[in-house]
Short mmCIF file of C-alpha atoms in Angstrom, two decimals:
data_model
loop_
_atom_site.label_atom_id
_atom_site.label_comp_id
_atom_site.label_asym_id
_atom_site.label_seq_id
_atom_site.Cartn_x
_atom_site.Cartn_y
_atom_site.Cartn_z
CA MET H 1 0.19 -0.09 -0.05
CA PRO H 2 1.32 3.39 -0.72
CA THR H 3 2.46 5.38 2.10
CA ALA H 4 1.95 9.00 3.12
CA ASP H 5 4.42 11.57 2.11
CA PHE H 6 4.67 14.45 4.56
CA SER H 7 7.81 16.00 3.18
CA ASP H 8 8.64 19.69 4.37
CA ARG H 9 9.83 21.11 1.11
CA GLY H 10 12.55 22.78 2.94
CA ASN H 11 14.79 23.02 6.23
CA HIS H 12 13.34 25.78 8.32
CA SER H 13 13.25 24.12 11.76
CA ASP H 14 10.14 26.08 12.82
CA ARG H 15 8.26 24.80 9.61
CA GLY H 16 9.65 21.33 10.27
CA HIS H 17 8.21 21.35 13.82
CA LEU H 18 4.86 22.73 12.35
CA SER H 19 4.76 19.97 9.76
CA ASP H 20 5.17 17.41 12.47
CA ARG H 21 2.35 18.96 14.57
CA VAL H 22 0.09 18.90 11.65
CA ARG H 23 1.23 15.36 10.70
CA GLU H 24 0.26 14.31 14.32
CA ALA H 25 -3.09 15.98 14.17
CA LEU H 26 -3.90 14.46 10.67
CA ALA H 27 -3.21 10.83 12.02
CA SER H 28 -6.32 11.04 13.95
CA VAL H 29 -8.69 11.87 10.80
CA GLN H 30 -10.66 8.64 10.10
CA ASP H 31 -12.33 7.58 6.83
CA PRO H 32 -16.09 7.89 7.83
CA GLU H 33 -16.86 4.50 5.93
CA LEU H 34 -13.76 2.50 6.76
CA ARG H 35 -13.29 3.86 10.37
CA ARG H 36 -9.66 3.50 9.82
CA PRO H 37 -7.06 6.64 9.89
CA LEU H 38 -6.76 8.10 6.25
CA VAL H 39 -2.73 7.98 6.73
CA ASP H 40 -3.10 4.03 7.23
CA LEU H 41 -5.25 3.53 4.15
CA GLY H 42 -2.84 5.48 2.06
CA MET H 43 -5.39 8.31 1.62
CA LEU H 44 -2.93 11.25 2.75
CA ARG H 45 -0.16 11.52 0.24
CA ASP H 46 1.50 14.97 0.85
CA VAL H 47 1.48 17.60 3.38
CA THR H 48 3.34 20.94 2.78
CA VAL H 49 3.84 23.88 4.94
CA THR H 50 4.98 27.45 4.15
CA ASP H 51 6.83 29.85 6.08
CA ASP H 52 3.76 31.89 6.99
CA GLY H 53 1.75 28.84 8.14
CA ARG H 54 -0.13 27.83 5.13
CA VAL H 55 -0.83 24.10 4.91
CA SER H 56 -1.54 22.04 1.80
CA VAL H 57 -2.97 18.49 1.95
CA THR H 58 -3.44 15.96 -0.72
CA VAL H 59 -6.11 13.45 -0.18
CA LYS H 60 -6.71 10.53 -2.49
CA LEU H 61 -10.09 9.18 -2.55
CA THR H 62 -10.91 5.49 -3.12
CA VAL H 63 -13.52 6.56 -6.00
CA ALA H 64 -14.16 9.81 -7.82
CA GLY H 65 -17.88 9.97 -6.78
CA CYS H 66 -17.07 9.14 -3.03
CA PRO H 67 -20.22 10.28 -1.04
CA MET H 68 -17.90 11.35 1.80
CA LYS H 69 -15.66 13.47 0.10
CA ALA H 70 -17.20 16.69 1.74
CA ARG H 71 -17.05 15.12 5.16
CA ILE H 72 -13.27 13.83 4.46
CA THR H 73 -12.36 17.66 3.47
CA ASP H 74 -14.06 19.08 6.48
CA ASP H 75 -12.32 16.49 8.90
CA VAL H 76 -8.79 16.96 7.52
CA GLU H 77 -9.27 20.88 7.42
CA ALA H 78 -10.79 20.98 10.90
CA ALA H 79 -7.77 18.83 12.20
CA ALA H 80 -5.12 21.08 10.52
CA ARG H 81 -6.52 24.38 11.55
CA GLY H 82 -6.60 22.95 15.09
CA VAL H 83 -2.57 23.09 15.22
CA ALA H 84 -1.12 26.42 16.64
CA GLY H 85 0.65 28.22 13.97
CA VAL H 86 -1.41 27.25 11.03
CA SER H 87 -2.72 30.12 9.26
CA ASP H 88 -4.65 28.56 6.26
CA VAL H 89 -5.36 25.22 4.83
CA ASP H 90 -6.01 24.02 1.51
CA VAL H 91 -7.29 20.39 1.04
CA VAL H 92 -6.71 19.04 -2.44
CA LEU H 93 -8.72 15.95 -3.64
CA ASP H 94 -7.35 13.41 -5.89
CA VAL H 95 -8.33 9.86 -6.75
CA MET H 96 -6.67 6.52 -6.17
CA SER H 97 -4.94 4.87 -9.46
CA PRO H 98 -6.31 1.50 -10.15
CA GLN H 99 -3.14 -0.25 -8.67
CA GLU H 100 -3.62 1.96 -5.60
CA ARG H 101 -7.22 0.94 -5.28
CA ALA H 102 -6.40 -2.66 -5.76
CA GLU H 103 -3.85 -2.68 -3.07
CA LEU H 104 -6.21 -1.10 -0.59
CA VAL H 105 -8.95 -3.63 -1.39
CA GLY H 106 -6.47 -6.29 -0.87
CA SER H 107 -5.16 -4.98 2.45
CA LEU H 108 -8.87 -4.32 3.76
CA LYS H 109 -9.80 -8.08 2.69
CA ARG H 110 -6.86 -9.37 4.46
CA THR H 111 -7.71 -7.48 7.67
CA GLY H 112 -11.46 -7.92 7.46
CA SER H 113 -13.18 -10.26 9.94
CA PRO H 114 -15.24 -13.04 8.31
CA LEU H 115 -18.38 -13.07 10.18
CA THR H 116 -19.28 -16.55 9.18
CA ARG H 117 -16.20 -18.20 11.02
CA PRO H 118 -17.11 -19.80 14.34
CA ASP H 119 -14.25 -18.54 15.95
CA THR H 120 -14.97 -14.79 15.15
CA LEU H 121 -14.68 -12.45 18.07
CA THR H 122 -17.73 -10.45 16.85
CA ARG H 123 -20.73 -10.80 18.92
CA ILE H 124 -23.73 -11.56 16.52
CA ILE H 125 -26.98 -10.73 17.63
CA ALA H 126 -30.36 -11.58 15.59
CA VAL H 127 -33.46 -9.78 16.75
CA ALA H 128 -36.33 -11.80 15.94
CA SER H 129 -40.06 -11.67 16.50
CA GLY H 130 -43.11 -13.90 15.65
CA THR H 131 -45.12 -11.42 13.92
CA GLY H 132 -44.75 -7.88 12.68
CA GLY H 133 -45.68 -4.52 14.50
CA VAL H 134 -44.17 -5.55 17.77
CA GLY H 135 -41.15 -3.01 17.37
CA LYS H 136 -38.34 -5.40 16.42
CA SER H 137 -36.76 -3.08 14.16
CA ALA H 138 -36.82 -0.11 16.70
CA VAL H 139 -35.20 -2.39 19.29
CA THR H 140 -32.48 -3.37 16.91
CA VAL H 141 -31.44 0.16 15.97
CA ASN H 142 -31.55 1.51 19.51
CA LEU H 143 -29.54 -1.27 20.84
CA ALA H 144 -27.07 -0.80 18.03
CA ALA H 145 -27.00 3.07 18.61
CA ALA H 146 -26.68 2.60 22.55
CA LEU H 147 -23.71 0.27 22.00
CA ALA H 148 -22.01 2.42 19.74
CA ALA H 149 -22.50 5.35 22.06
CA GLU H 150 -20.47 3.27 24.57
CA GLY H 151 -17.63 3.02 22.22
CA TYR H 152 -18.09 -0.23 20.70
CA LYS H 153 -17.62 -0.90 16.91
CA VAL H 154 -21.11 -1.90 15.82
CA GLY H 155 -22.76 -3.07 12.64
CA VAL H 156 -26.48 -3.61 11.59
CA ILE H 157 -27.80 -5.76 8.78
CA ASP H 158 -31.25 -5.16 7.78
CA ALA H 159 -32.17 -8.72 7.05
CA ASP H 160 -35.91 -7.98 6.67
CA VAL H 161 -35.38 -7.67 2.88
CA LEU H 162 -39.05 -7.45 1.98
CA GLY H 163 -39.98 -5.23 4.57
CA PHE H 164 -36.90 -3.09 5.39
CA SER H 165 -36.99 -0.12 7.67
CA VAL H 166 -33.74 0.17 9.23
CA PRO H 167 -32.48 3.05 7.04
CA GLY H 168 -35.35 5.26 7.75
CA LEU H 169 -35.16 4.36 11.57
CA MET H 170 -31.20 5.28 11.45
CA GLY H 171 -31.90 8.23 9.32
CA VAL H 172 -29.45 7.03 6.49
CA THR H 173 -29.77 8.73 3.22
CA ASP H 174 -26.23 7.82 1.81
CA LYS H 175 -25.82 4.85 -0.42
CA PRO H 176 -23.11 2.27 0.14
CA THR H 177 -19.74 2.98 -1.74
CA ARG H 178 -18.47 0.27 -4.24
CA VAL H 179 -14.60 -0.04 -4.46
CA ASP H 180 -13.97 -2.60 -6.94
CA ASP H 181 -15.56 -5.68 -5.67
CA LEU H 182 -15.81 -4.43 -1.97
CA ILE H 183 -18.79 -2.75 -0.65
CA LEU H 184 -18.57 -0.10 2.23
CA PRO H 185 -21.73 0.40 4.31
CA PRO H 186 -22.71 4.06 5.14
CA VAL H 187 -22.40 5.03 8.70
CA ALA H 188 -25.03 6.69 10.83
CA HIS H 189 -24.69 7.34 14.50
CA GLY H 190 -21.53 5.38 14.72
CA VAL H 191 -23.10 2.32 13.39
CA LYS H 192 -22.27 0.70 10.10
CA VAL H 193 -25.64 -0.05 8.25
CA MET H 194 -26.61 -2.21 5.40
CA SER H 195 -29.95 -2.66 3.85
CA ILE H 196 -31.43 -3.59 0.53
CA GLY H 197 -33.39 -0.30 0.92
CA MET H 198 -30.08 1.56 -0.01
CA PHE H 199 -29.99 0.25 -3.48
CA LEU H 200 -33.58 1.33 -4.32
CA ASP H 201 -34.43 4.70 -5.99
CA SER H 202 -38.06 4.60 -4.77
CA ASN H 203 -40.17 2.88 -2.42
CA ARG H 204 -41.16 0.13 -4.79
CA PRO H 205 -41.74 -3.23 -3.21
CA VAL H 206 -39.12 -6.15 -3.31
CA MET H 207 -40.74 -9.08 -4.69
CA TRP H 208 -38.20 -11.97 -4.37
CA ARG H 209 -38.45 -15.61 -3.57
CA GLY H 210 -36.40 -17.81 -1.29
CA PRO H 211 -33.32 -18.15 -3.28
CA MET H 212 -32.76 -14.43 -4.07
CA LEU H 213 -33.48 -13.55 -0.40
CA HIS H 214 -30.92 -15.87 0.63
CA ARG H 215 -28.20 -14.60 -1.86
CA ALA H 216 -28.86 -10.89 -0.70
CA LEU H 217 -28.19 -11.94 2.80
CA GLU H 218 -25.25 -13.96 1.77
CA GLN H 219 -23.84 -10.69 0.08
CA PHE H 220 -24.54 -8.84 3.13
CA VAL H 221 -22.70 -11.06 5.13
CA ASN H 222 -19.55 -12.16 3.00
CA GLU H 223 -19.09 -9.18 0.56
CA VAL H 224 -19.83 -6.01 2.74
CA HIS H 225 -16.66 -4.77 4.51
CA PHE H 226 -17.64 -4.03 7.91
CA GLY H 227 -14.17 -4.29 9.19
CA ASP H 228 -13.47 -5.28 12.78
CA LEU H 229 -16.85 -5.21 14.65
CA ASP H 230 -17.43 -5.81 18.42
CA PHE H 231 -21.31 -6.22 17.57
CA LEU H 232 -23.24 -7.15 14.47
CA LEU H 233 -27.07 -6.96 14.75
CA LEU H 234 -29.41 -8.25 12.46
CA ASP H 235 -32.96 -7.13 12.10
CA LEU H 236 -34.62 -10.38 11.01
CA PRO H 237 -38.22 -10.38 9.16
CA PRO H 238 -41.04 -11.64 11.49
CA GLY H 239 -41.77 -15.40 11.64
CA THR H 240 -39.86 -18.39 10.72
CA GLY H 241 -39.43 -18.02 6.90
CA ASP H 242 -36.66 -18.32 4.30
CA VAL H 243 -34.38 -15.49 5.77
CA ALA H 244 -34.41 -16.77 9.23
CA ILE H 245 -33.63 -20.09 8.07
CA SER H 246 -30.72 -18.54 6.04
CA VAL H 247 -29.29 -16.79 9.00
CA GLY H 248 -29.28 -19.88 10.85
CA GLN H 249 -27.42 -21.46 8.13
CA LEU H 250 -24.96 -18.58 7.58
CA LEU H 251 -24.48 -17.57 11.16
CA PRO H 252 -25.18 -20.77 13.56
CA HIS H 253 -23.04 -19.13 16.37
CA ALA H 254 -25.30 -16.07 16.54
CA GLY H 255 -27.48 -15.42 19.42
CA VAL H 256 -31.09 -14.43 19.10
CA LEU H 257 -33.23 -11.90 21.00
CA VAL H 258 -36.87 -12.63 20.89
CA VAL H 259 -39.26 -9.39 20.86
CA THR H 260 -42.84 -9.73 21.84
CA THR H 261 -45.52 -7.63 23.39
CA PRO H 262 -47.33 -8.46 26.50
CA GLN H 263 -50.40 -9.66 24.48
CA ALA H 264 -51.01 -13.39 24.96
CA ALA H 265 -51.67 -13.92 21.25
CA ALA H 266 -48.49 -12.15 20.22
CA ALA H 267 -46.40 -14.08 22.77
CA GLU H 268 -47.55 -17.48 21.40
CA VAL H 269 -46.32 -16.58 18.02
CA ALA H 270 -42.90 -15.22 19.35
CA GLU H 271 -42.50 -18.44 21.09
CA ARG H 272 -41.96 -19.87 17.59
CA ALA H 273 -39.26 -17.62 16.66
CA GLY H 274 -37.10 -18.67 19.46
CA ALA H 275 -37.89 -22.28 19.04
CA MET H 276 -36.82 -22.32 15.54
CA ALA H 277 -33.56 -20.63 16.61
CA HIS H 278 -32.61 -23.28 18.90
CA GLU H 279 -33.46 -25.87 16.08
CA VAL H 280 -31.03 -24.26 14.01
CA GLY H 281 -28.38 -24.32 16.84
CA GLN H 282 -28.50 -20.66 17.92
CA THR H 283 -28.48 -19.68 21.26
CA VAL H 284 -31.50 -17.67 22.54
CA LEU H 285 -30.18 -14.78 24.58
CA GLY H 286 -33.54 -13.84 25.98
CA VAL H 287 -36.88 -12.21 25.77
CA VAL H 288 -37.75 -8.46 25.14
CA GLU H 289 -41.03 -7.42 26.02
CA ASN H 290 -41.87 -4.27 23.94
CA MET H 291 -44.96 -1.88 24.60
CA SER H 292 -44.88 -3.37 28.06
CA PHE H 293 -46.89 -0.53 29.73
CA MET H 294 -47.56 3.02 29.30
CA ARG H 295 -46.83 5.68 32.01
CA MET H 296 -49.70 7.83 32.82
CA PRO H 297 -49.35 11.49 33.76
CA ASP H 298 -50.11 10.81 37.26
CA GLY H 299 -47.38 8.34 37.49
CA SER H 300 -49.42 5.04 37.28
CA VAL H 301 -49.11 2.65 34.52
CA SER H 302 -51.58 1.34 31.90
CA HIS H 303 -51.16 -2.07 30.62
CA ILE H 304 -52.81 -1.35 27.24
CA PHE H 305 -51.61 -4.62 25.47
CA GLY H 306 -52.23 -7.02 28.70
CA SER H 307 -49.30 -8.26 31.02
CA GLY H 308 -47.36 -11.29 31.21
CA GLY H 309 -46.54 -12.29 27.78
CA GLY H 310 -42.91 -11.95 27.81
CA GLN H 311 -42.48 -13.96 30.76
CA LEU H 312 -44.75 -16.71 29.39
CA VAL H 313 -42.59 -16.66 26.27
CA ALA H 314 -39.42 -16.81 28.47
CA GLU H 315 -40.83 -19.92 30.58
CA HIS H 316 -42.03 -21.70 27.43
CA LEU H 317 -38.55 -21.32 25.67
CA SER H 318 -36.86 -22.49 28.79
CA GLU H 319 -38.60 -25.72 28.66
CA GLN H 320 -37.84 -26.21 25.02
CA VAL H 321 -34.16 -25.22 24.80
CA GLY H 322 -33.10 -26.78 28.20
CA TYR H 323 -31.47 -23.61 29.75
CA PRO H 324 -32.99 -20.56 31.42
CA VAL H 325 -34.19 -17.97 29.03
CA ALA H 326 -35.04 -14.57 30.87
CA VAL H 327 -36.86 -11.40 30.05
CA ARG H 328 -34.01 -9.05 29.51
CA ALA H 329 -35.99 -5.93 29.31
CA GLN H 330 -39.58 -4.40 29.59
CA ILE H 331 -39.86 -1.37 27.24
CA PRO H 332 -42.56 1.05 27.89
CA LEU H 333 -44.83 2.29 25.20
CA GLU H 334 -43.63 5.82 24.85
CA GLU H 335 -44.13 8.84 22.45
CA ARG H 336 -40.50 9.78 22.37
CA LEU H 337 -39.59 6.31 20.92
CA ARG H 338 -42.05 6.76 18.24
CA ILE H 339 -40.88 10.37 17.51
CA GLY H 340 -37.10 9.17 17.47
CA SER H 341 -37.92 6.18 14.87
CA ASP H 342 -39.79 8.93 12.67
CA GLU H 343 -37.04 11.40 12.71
CA GLY H 344 -34.11 8.75 12.30
CA VAL H 345 -32.56 9.46 15.58
CA PRO H 346 -32.78 6.50 18.11
CA VAL H 347 -34.20 7.39 21.54
CA VAL H 348 -31.20 6.28 23.41
CA LEU H 349 -29.29 9.23 21.91
CA ASN H 350 -31.94 11.70 23.13
CA PRO H 351 -30.56 13.32 26.35
CA GLU H 352 -34.13 14.04 27.61
CA ALA H 353 -35.34 11.79 30.47
CA SER H 354 -37.18 8.47 28.83
CA GLU H 355 -37.97 5.32 30.58
CA ALA H 356 -37.75 3.75 27.11
CA ALA H 357 -34.35 4.90 26.58
CA ASP H 358 -32.98 3.92 29.92
CA ALA H 359 -34.54 0.23 29.54
CA LEU H 360 -32.89 0.07 26.19
CA ARG H 361 -29.44 1.32 27.29
CA ALA H 362 -29.76 -1.09 30.40
CA LEU H 363 -30.37 -3.88 27.98
CA ALA H 364 -27.44 -3.00 25.71
CA GLN H 365 -25.11 -2.74 28.77
CA GLU H 366 -26.10 -6.07 29.83
CA LEU H 367 -25.52 -7.68 26.59
CA ALA H 368 -22.29 -6.25 26.31
CA SER H 369 -21.19 -7.22 29.79
CA ALA H 370 -22.23 -10.96 29.32
CA PRO H 371 -19.27 -13.34 29.68
CA ARG H 372 -18.43 -15.17 26.62
CA GLY H 373 -16.14 -18.18 26.50
CA LEU H 374 -13.19 -18.39 24.27
CA ALA H 375 -12.99 -22.22 23.80
CA GLY H 376 -12.26 -22.74 20.06
CA ARG H 377 -11.71 -19.24 19.21
CA SER H 378 -8.40 -18.21 17.60
CA LEU H 379 -6.50 -15.78 19.84
CA GLY H 380 -3.90 -15.05 17.15
CA VAL H 381 -1.15 -16.21 19.31
CA THR H 382 1.72 -18.67 18.36
CA PRO H 383 3.33 -20.45 21.28
CA ARG H 384 7.16 -20.62 21.15
#
């Protein structure tokens, strides 16, 4: 991979020191899609500093139509201007040659974390439900945003190909970037997001049968460069259809969260989603009861959808899978959660007081702190 050239174009000691400080500042600037420093990616190719503190920075983009070029320009300029002694900054955009791009893609493929490997260190969580309308997608994106806010590297795959909603819930408007045969997912709220909805020019329906659904999911898992993730969340379609089966085949080491409402009828259907996950070898991580109650103005609660459904699912699944399955969270029905979903800003990022946000943040922290055995996992250490 090409290396950055930070030559000073002169021997003036003060200018040399300023160049060093600028170089140090630019080393922290990351590519918004790859989430790695520009200098490590070979995208910063030249920095020059004049006697009066004028800085010129050349950035080589991966592709000419890079949707993040304005963001990259702003970040580079802000980093350089933050250095004492810099009077002006000029950012020059260039494009990598085919050879440079091929070297970058090869490097990314070598350092990528194959999600389908059983020894992957990425925690994969599939969020499932028995039926639609229980808030499964909202739970998924809020968990992802909460984990990212805690500093974890997080990705989301919208596996509900026929009924995708994650782009809207996350406020994603950018399309994925293709660098040769590599697909780079856009980033929203610190989360890398991939959905079939990003490839459509309008809200037209996706009318695919089983094999095409499987192929789409396979591409999302194998051909999208998520990089090294701490967590990958999948928003599954409701029920026990083709995509849920494909996830079980591609990612049998994934854990599954089952989302239901307190209503008995919804709970009975949700139980099937957890049972199917167990049948394909996945671990049931627990049950999330959404719309659990509604807090009234006087502080009392109203159980609009009944009560006890989540606990019922957990008890029945415990009997079927042979290990304890707990109700991990009870999320209240709250207007702020709905507003955040409509505006593309997960409620967990809203600083205003919210019981729903508190419950989702607590669930994210519980999932992040859950112990995980390292048996059978490669630690990258060679004994001597």
